[in-house]
C-alpha cells in the first residue's frame, strides 16, 4: 500500500507585509525584491496568538475536514518544522492534543524546506510496511522569529504559514519518491541554536539568526531539483510532459522558471504562490497544494510531481497520482 492524499488544508497569518512595507523598515525596494524573486508580499505573524502551533493545528483541522476522517481515525502525525514554539514537547504532540487525535503517534522532523517531502516519504514508508493506515502530515514555519531582520538579502525572502495533508494507505497514490542529504554543504544555509547552558561549558546564551549564502543556494536548488525530477521520471518511465502538475518548493520564481526551462516545459504546469506567500520553508509545498486543490485545478488521475530542497542540505521529491 502507498500513501494517497485524501485531504489538504492551510493557514496563513492575517498580516500582509508588502515589499513597500519592508522598504519602510530597511533599505530595499519592491523593484529589487520582485525582479530577483517574484515576491510581492508575504504573511507574517503579528500577535502572540499566532504561533507555529496555532497555524499547524488550523491547517491540520482543515485537512481533516477535507478528508472526511475523524481525528481519532488518524494513526500518525508528523510535523515538519525548524521553528517550533517549544524544544519539547514536539509540535506534533501539541497538534495531536489540539485536534483530539488520541490514537496517533506524533513526532516532528527537521529537514528545513524539504521537510514536507520527508514527512510524506516517512508516512509512505510506514504505509508500505503495514504499520499505519492513516496519517496527518503538516509543514509549518514561523521563520519571522529566526530571521536576521538586519540582513536585507535574506529577510525579504521569507513568510510564515502552515500547510497540511491527510494521507491514507491505498492501492494507488505515491508512484515513486526519493530524498537525500549532504551535510557537507550545510554551512550555506544555517541557524545556530541557543547557547549552551551546561555549567561546565562557558558560552554566551544568545540566540543566533538565519544565515544564507543566496547565490550558492540558488545554484544548488536549480541543479538538485532538476536532477531529482529526472530521477523520478526515470524511475516511473515517464517524460517531463507526462506530468500534469509540478509543485515545487516556493523559494524564488527564478528558480522555478529555470527548472521549467531545463525541462523544456511551459510554466503553466508549475503553479506558484511565492508572489503572495514568499518562501514559507516546510510549509510552501502543502500551502501550494491546498491552493491548487481548493481552486479545483486537480482532477482524479492527475500526475503530480512534488519536489523541494532546503537547509541541511536536504532534498526530496515524490511522484503521485491524485
Ligand atoms: N534590497 C536591495 N538590495 C539588496 C537587497 C535587498 N533586499 N539584498 C541584497 N541587496 C544588494 C546587495 O547588497 C548587492 O549589492 P552590491 O552589488 O552593491 O554589493 C546587490 O543587491 C546584489 O546582491 P546579490 O546577492 O548579488 O543578488 P542576487 O541577484 O544573487 O539575488 C537572492 C539575491 C535573491 C538572495 C538570490 O541569490 C537568491 O534568490 N538565492 C536563492 C535564495 C533562496 O531561494 N533560498 C532558499 C531559501 S532557504 C530554502 O528555501 C531552503
Coordinates of C-alpha atoms and ligand atoms in Angstrom, one line a residue:
X1 CA 0.0 0.0 0.0
X2 CA 1.2 3.5 -0.8
X3 CA 0.3 7.0 0.6
X4 CA -2.6 8.7 -1.1
X5 CA -3.5 12.3 -0.3
X6 CA -7.2 12.5 0.6
X7 CA -7.4 16.0 2.1
X8 CA -5.5 19.2 2.3
X9 CA -5.6 22.4 4.4
X10 CA -3.6 25.5 5.1
X11 CA -3.3 28.5 7.3
X12 CA -1.7 31.9 6.7
X13 CA -1.2 34.7 9.3
X14 CA -3.6 37.6 8.9
X15 CA -0.9 40.3 8.5
X16 CA 0.2 41.0 4.9
X17 CA 3.6 42.6 4.6
X18 CA 4.2 44.0 1.1
X19 CA 7.6 44.8 -0.3
X20 CA 6.7 48.5 0.2
X21 CA 6.0 47.8 3.9
X22 CA 9.5 46.2 4.2
X23 CA 11.0 49.2 2.3
X24 CA 9.8 51.3 5.2
X25 CA 11.9 49.1 7.6
X26 CA 15.1 48.7 5.7
X27 CA 17.0 49.8 2.6
X28 CA 15.2 47.8 -0.1
X29 CA 12.6 48.2 -2.8
X30 CA 9.7 46.5 -4.4
X31 CA 11.6 46.6 -7.7
X32 CA 14.7 44.8 -6.2
X33 CA 12.7 42.1 -4.5
X34 CA 10.2 41.4 -7.3
X35 CA 12.9 41.3 -10.1
X36 CA 15.1 38.9 -8.2
X37 CA 12.5 36.7 -6.5
X38 CA 9.0 37.3 -7.9
X39 CA 7.8 38.0 -4.3
X40 CA 5.3 40.9 -3.9
X41 CA 4.2 40.3 -0.4
X42 CA 4.3 37.7 2.4
X43 CA 2.2 36.9 5.5
X44 CA 3.9 37.4 8.9
X45 CA 2.6 36.5 12.4
X46 CA 1.8 39.7 14.2
X47 CA 0.2 38.7 17.5
X48 CA 1.1 36.3 20.3
X49 CA -2.0 34.1 19.5
X50 CA -0.5 33.3 16.0
X51 CA 2.1 30.7 16.6
X52 CA 3.7 27.7 14.9
X53 CA 1.2 25.5 16.9
X54 CA -1.9 27.6 16.1
X55 CA -1.2 27.6 12.4
X56 CA -0.3 23.9 12.3
X57 CA -3.5 23.0 14.2
X58 CA -5.6 25.1 11.9
X59 CA -4.1 23.7 8.8
X60 CA -4.4 20.2 10.2
X61 CA -8.1 20.7 11.1
X62 CA -8.9 22.0 7.6
X63 CA -7.1 19.0 6.0
X64 CA -9.1 16.6 8.3
X65 CA -12.4 18.2 7.4
X66 CA -11.4 18.0 3.7
X67 CA -10.6 14.3 4.1
X68 CA -13.8 13.3 5.9
X69 CA -11.8 11.4 8.5
X70 CA -12.4 11.9 12.2
X71 CA -9.4 12.9 14.4
X72 CA -9.4 9.6 16.3
X73 CA -9.0 7.8 12.9
X74 CA -5.5 9.2 12.5
X75 CA -2.7 6.8 13.2
X76 CA 0.3 9.1 12.8
X77 CA 1.0 12.8 12.9
X78 CA 4.3 14.2 11.5
X79 CA 5.1 17.9 11.7
X80 CA 7.9 19.2 9.6
X81 CA 9.3 22.5 11.0
X82 CA 12.5 24.2 12.0
X83 CA 10.6 26.9 14.0
X84 CA 8.6 25.1 16.7
X85 CA 7.4 27.1 19.7
X86 CA 9.0 24.6 22.2
X87 CA 12.1 22.5 22.2
X88 CA 9.8 19.9 23.8
X89 CA 7.0 18.7 23.6
X90 CA 7.1 18.4 19.8
X91 CA 4.7 20.5 17.7
X92 CA 3.2 17.2 16.5
X93 CA 2.3 16.2 20.1
X94 CA 0.7 19.5 20.7
X95 CA -1.3 19.3 17.4
X96 CA -2.4 15.8 18.5
X97 CA -3.9 17.3 21.7
X98 CA -5.5 20.3 19.9
X99 CA -7.2 18.1 17.3
X100 CA -8.1 15.2 19.7
X101 CA -6.3 12.7 17.5
X102 CA -5.9 10.5 20.6
X103 CA -4.8 7.3 18.7
X104 CA -2.0 8.9 16.8
X105 CA 1.8 8.6 17.4
X106 CA 3.2 12.0 16.9
X107 CA 6.7 13.4 16.2
X108 CA 8.5 16.3 14.4
X109 CA 11.1 16.2 11.8
X110 CA 13.7 18.8 10.8
X111 CA 14.6 18.8 7.2
X112 CA 14.0 22.5 6.6
X113 CA 12.3 23.4 3.3
X114 CA 12.4 19.7 2.3
X115 CA 10.5 18.8 5.5
X116 CA 7.1 18.2 4.0
X117 CA 8.5 15.8 1.5
X118 CA 10.5 14.0 4.2
X119 CA 7.2 13.7 6.2
X120 CA 5.4 12.4 3.1
X121 CA 8.1 9.8 2.4
X122 CA 8.2 8.7 6.0
X123 CA 4.4 8.2 6.2
X124 CA 4.6 6.3 2.9
X125 CA 7.3 4.0 4.3
X126 CA 5.0 3.3 7.3
X127 CA 2.2 2.5 5.0
X128 CA 4.3 0.2 2.8
X129 CA 5.4 -1.7 5.9
X130 CA 1.8 -2.0 7.0
X131 CA 2.4 -0.3 10.4
X132 CA -0.1 2.5 9.9
X133 CA -3.0 3.2 7.5
X134 CA -3.7 6.9 8.0
X135 CA -1.5 10.0 8.7
X136 CA -1.7 13.7 9.0
X137 CA 1.4 15.5 7.8
X138 CA 2.0 19.2 8.3
X139 CA 4.6 21.6 7.2
X140 CA 4.7 24.8 9.3
X141 CA 7.1 27.7 9.9
X142 CA 7.3 30.9 11.8
X143 CA 10.6 31.9 10.2
X144 CA 10.0 35.5 11.0
X145 CA 11.2 34.8 14.6
X146 CA 14.6 33.4 13.5
X147 CA 15.3 35.6 10.5
X148 CA 18.1 38.2 10.8
X149 CA 16.0 41.4 10.1
X150 CA 19.2 43.4 9.7
X151 CA 20.2 41.2 6.7
X152 CA 18.1 42.5 3.8
X153 CA 19.4 39.9 1.4
X154 CA 17.6 37.1 3.3
X155 CA 14.8 38.7 5.4
X156 CA 12.8 39.8 2.4
X157 CA 12.5 36.3 1.1
X158 CA 10.5 34.5 3.8
X159 CA 7.0 34.3 5.1
X160 CA 5.1 32.4 7.8
X161 CA 2.4 29.8 7.4
X162 CA 1.3 26.2 7.5
X163 CA 0.0 23.5 5.1
X164 CA -1.3 20.0 5.8
X165 CA -2.3 16.8 4.1
X166 CA -4.2 13.8 5.3
X167 CA -2.9 10.5 3.8
X168 CA -4.5 7.1 3.6
X169 CA -2.8 3.8 2.7
X170 CA -4.2 2.9 -0.8
X171 CA -3.6 0.7 -3.8
X172 CA -2.7 3.9 -5.8
X173 CA -1.0 7.0 -4.6
X174 CA 2.7 7.6 -4.5
X175 CA 4.3 6.1 -7.5
X176 CA 8.0 7.0 -6.9
X177 CA 9.9 9.0 -4.3
X178 CA 13.4 10.0 -3.2
X179 CA 15.2 12.0 -0.6
X180 CA 18.8 12.8 0.2
X181 CA 21.1 15.0 2.2
X182 CA 24.6 16.5 2.0
X183 CA 25.7 17.6 5.4
X184 CA 29.0 18.8 4.0
X185 CA 27.1 21.7 2.3
X186 CA 25.2 22.7 5.4
X187 CA 27.2 25.9 6.0
X188 CA 25.5 27.8 3.1
X189 CA 22.2 27.9 5.0
X190 CA 22.1 27.7 8.8
X191 CA 20.7 28.9 12.0
X192 CA 22.5 28.2 15.3
X193 CA 20.6 27.1 18.3
X194 CA 20.6 28.5 21.8
X195 CA 23.8 29.0 23.7
X196 CA 24.9 26.1 25.8
X197 CA 23.5 26.1 29.4
X198 CA 25.8 23.3 30.6
X199 CA 27.6 24.7 33.8
X200 CA 31.0 23.1 32.6
X201 CA 30.9 24.8 29.2
X202 CA 31.1 28.6 29.1
X203 CA 29.2 30.2 26.2
X204 CA 27.1 33.2 25.7
X205 CA 23.5 32.2 26.0
X206 CA 22.4 34.3 23.0
X207 CA 20.2 33.3 20.1
X208 CA 21.5 33.3 16.6
X209 CA 19.6 34.0 13.4
X210 CA 19.3 32.6 9.9
X211 CA 22.4 32.9 7.7
X212 CA 22.2 32.2 4.0
X213 CA 24.7 32.3 1.0
X214 CA 21.9 33.1 -1.5
X215 CA 23.9 32.5 -4.7
X216 CA 25.2 29.1 -3.5
X217 CA 21.7 28.1 -2.5
X218 CA 20.4 29.2 -5.9
X219 CA 22.9 27.1 -7.8
X220 CA 22.3 24.1 -5.5
X221 CA 18.5 24.4 -5.9
X222 CA 18.4 24.5 -9.7
X223 CA 20.9 21.7 -10.1
X224 CA 19.5 19.3 -7.4
X225 CA 15.8 19.8 -8.1
X226 CA 16.3 19.2 -11.8
X227 CA 18.3 16.1 -11.0
X228 CA 15.5 14.8 -8.6
X229 CA 12.8 15.4 -11.2
X230 CA 14.8 13.5 -13.9
X231 CA 15.5 10.7 -11.4
X232 CA 11.8 10.3 -10.5
X233 CA 10.7 10.4 -14.1
X234 CA 13.3 7.7 -15.0
X235 CA 12.0 5.5 -12.1
X236 CA 8.5 5.8 -13.4
X237 CA 9.4 5.5 -17.1
X238 CA 7.7 8.9 -17.8
X239 CA 8.7 12.0 -19.8
X240 CA 8.6 15.6 -18.3
X241 CA 5.5 16.4 -20.4
X242 CA 3.6 13.4 -18.9
X243 CA 3.3 15.2 -15.6
X244 CA 0.1 17.3 -15.1
X245 CA 1.4 19.5 -12.3
X246 CA 4.9 20.3 -10.9
X247 CA 4.5 21.5 -7.3
X248 CA 8.0 22.8 -6.4
X249 CA 9.3 24.4 -3.2
X250 CA 8.4 28.1 -3.4
X251 CA 11.7 29.8 -2.7
X252 CA 12.1 32.0 -5.7
X253 CA 10.2 32.3 -9.0
X254 CA 13.5 32.5 -10.9
X255 CA 14.5 29.0 -9.6
X256 CA 11.1 27.6 -10.7
X257 CA 11.4 29.3 -14.1
X258 CA 15.0 27.9 -14.6
X259 CA 13.8 24.4 -13.8
X260 CA 10.8 24.7 -16.2
X261 CA 13.3 25.9 -18.9
X262 CA 15.6 23.0 -18.3
X263 CA 12.7 20.5 -18.6
X264 CA 11.6 22.4 -21.8
X265 CA 8.1 22.8 -20.3
X266 CA 5.6 25.7 -20.1
X267 CA 5.4 27.5 -16.8
X268 CA 1.7 26.7 -16.9
X269 CA 2.5 23.3 -15.4
X270 CA 4.2 25.0 -12.4
X271 CA 1.7 26.7 -10.2
X272 CA 3.2 29.2 -7.9
X273 CA 2.3 31.2 -4.8
X274 CA 5.7 32.7 -4.0
X275 CA 4.3 36.1 -5.1
X276 CA 1.9 36.3 -2.2
X277 CA 3.4 33.9 0.4
X278 CA 7.2 34.4 0.0
X279 CA 9.3 31.3 1.0
X280 CA 7.4 29.5 3.8
X281 CA 10.1 26.7 4.0
X282 CA 8.5 23.4 5.0
X283 CA 5.0 24.9 4.6
X284 CA 5.4 26.0 1.0
X285 CA 4.6 22.9 -0.9
X286 CA 1.5 21.9 1.2
X287 CA 0.2 25.5 1.1
X288 CA 0.5 25.5 -2.7
X289 CA -1.1 22.0 -2.9
X290 CA -4.0 23.3 -0.8
X291 CA -4.4 26.3 -3.1
X292 CA -4.5 24.4 -6.3
X293 CA -6.7 21.7 -4.8
X294 CA -9.2 24.2 -3.4
X295 CA -9.2 26.1 -6.7
X296 CA -10.5 22.9 -8.4
X297 CA -7.5 22.5 -10.6
X298 CA -6.6 18.9 -9.7
X299 CA -8.6 16.1 -11.4
X300 CA -8.7 12.5 -10.3
X301 CA -5.9 10.6 -12.0
X302 CA -3.7 13.7 -12.5
X303 CA 0.0 13.1 -12.1
X304 CA 1.7 15.4 -9.6
X305 CA 5.4 15.8 -9.0
X306 CA 6.4 17.4 -5.7
X307 CA 10.0 18.5 -5.3
X308 CA 11.9 20.6 -2.7
X309 CA 15.3 21.4 -1.4
X310 CA 16.5 23.0 1.8
X311 CA 18.9 23.6 4.6
X312 CA 21.0 20.6 5.7
X313 CA 21.4 20.4 2.8
X314 CA 18.4 18.3 2.0
X315 CA 16.2 17.4 -1.0
X316 CA 13.2 15.3 -1.6
X317 CA 10.7 14.5 -4.3
X318 CA 7.6 12.4 -4.8
X319 CA 5.6 11.5 -7.9
X320 CA 2.0 10.7 -7.1
X321 CA -1.4 10.0 -8.6
X322 CA -4.1 12.4 -7.4
Ligands
LIG1 N1 17.2 45.2 -1.4 C1 18.1 45.9 -2.1 N2 19.3 45.5 -2.4 C2 19.7 44.3 -1.9 C3 18.9 43.5 -1.1 C4 17.6 44.0 -0.9 N3 16.7 43.3 -0.1 N4 19.6 42.4 -0.8 C5 20.8 42.5 -1.3 N5 20.9 43.6 -2.0 C6 22.0 44.1 -2.8 C7 23.3 43.5 -2.3 O1 23.8 44.3 -1.2 C8 24.2 43.7 -3.6 O2 24.6 45.0 -3.6 P1 26.1 45.3 -4.2 O3 26.1 44.8 -5.6 O4 26.2 46.8 -4.1 O5 27.0 44.6 -3.3 C9 23.1 43.5 -4.7 O6 21.8 43.7 -4.1 C10 23.2 42.2 -5.4 O7 23.1 41.2 -4.4 P2 23.2 39.7 -4.9 O8 23.4 38.8 -3.6 O9 24.2 39.5 -5.9 O10 21.8 39.4 -5.5 P3 21.3 38.2 -6.3 O11 20.9 38.6 -7.7 O12 22.2 37.0 -6.1 O13 19.9 37.9 -5.5 C11 19.0 36.4 -3.9 C12 20.0 37.5 -4.1 C13 17.6 36.9 -4.2 C14 19.0 36.1 -2.4 C15 19.4 35.2 -4.7 O14 20.7 34.9 -4.6 C16 18.5 34.0 -4.5 O15 17.3 34.0 -4.7 N6 19.1 33.0 -3.9 C17 18.4 31.8 -3.6 C18 17.8 32.0 -2.2 C19 16.8 31.0 -1.9 O16 16.0 30.7 -2.7 N7 17.0 30.5 -0.8 C20 16.2 29.5 -0.4 C21 15.9 29.8 1.0 S1 16.1 28.5 2.0 C22 15.2 27.3 1.4 O17 14.2 27.5 0.9 C23 15.8 26.1 1.5

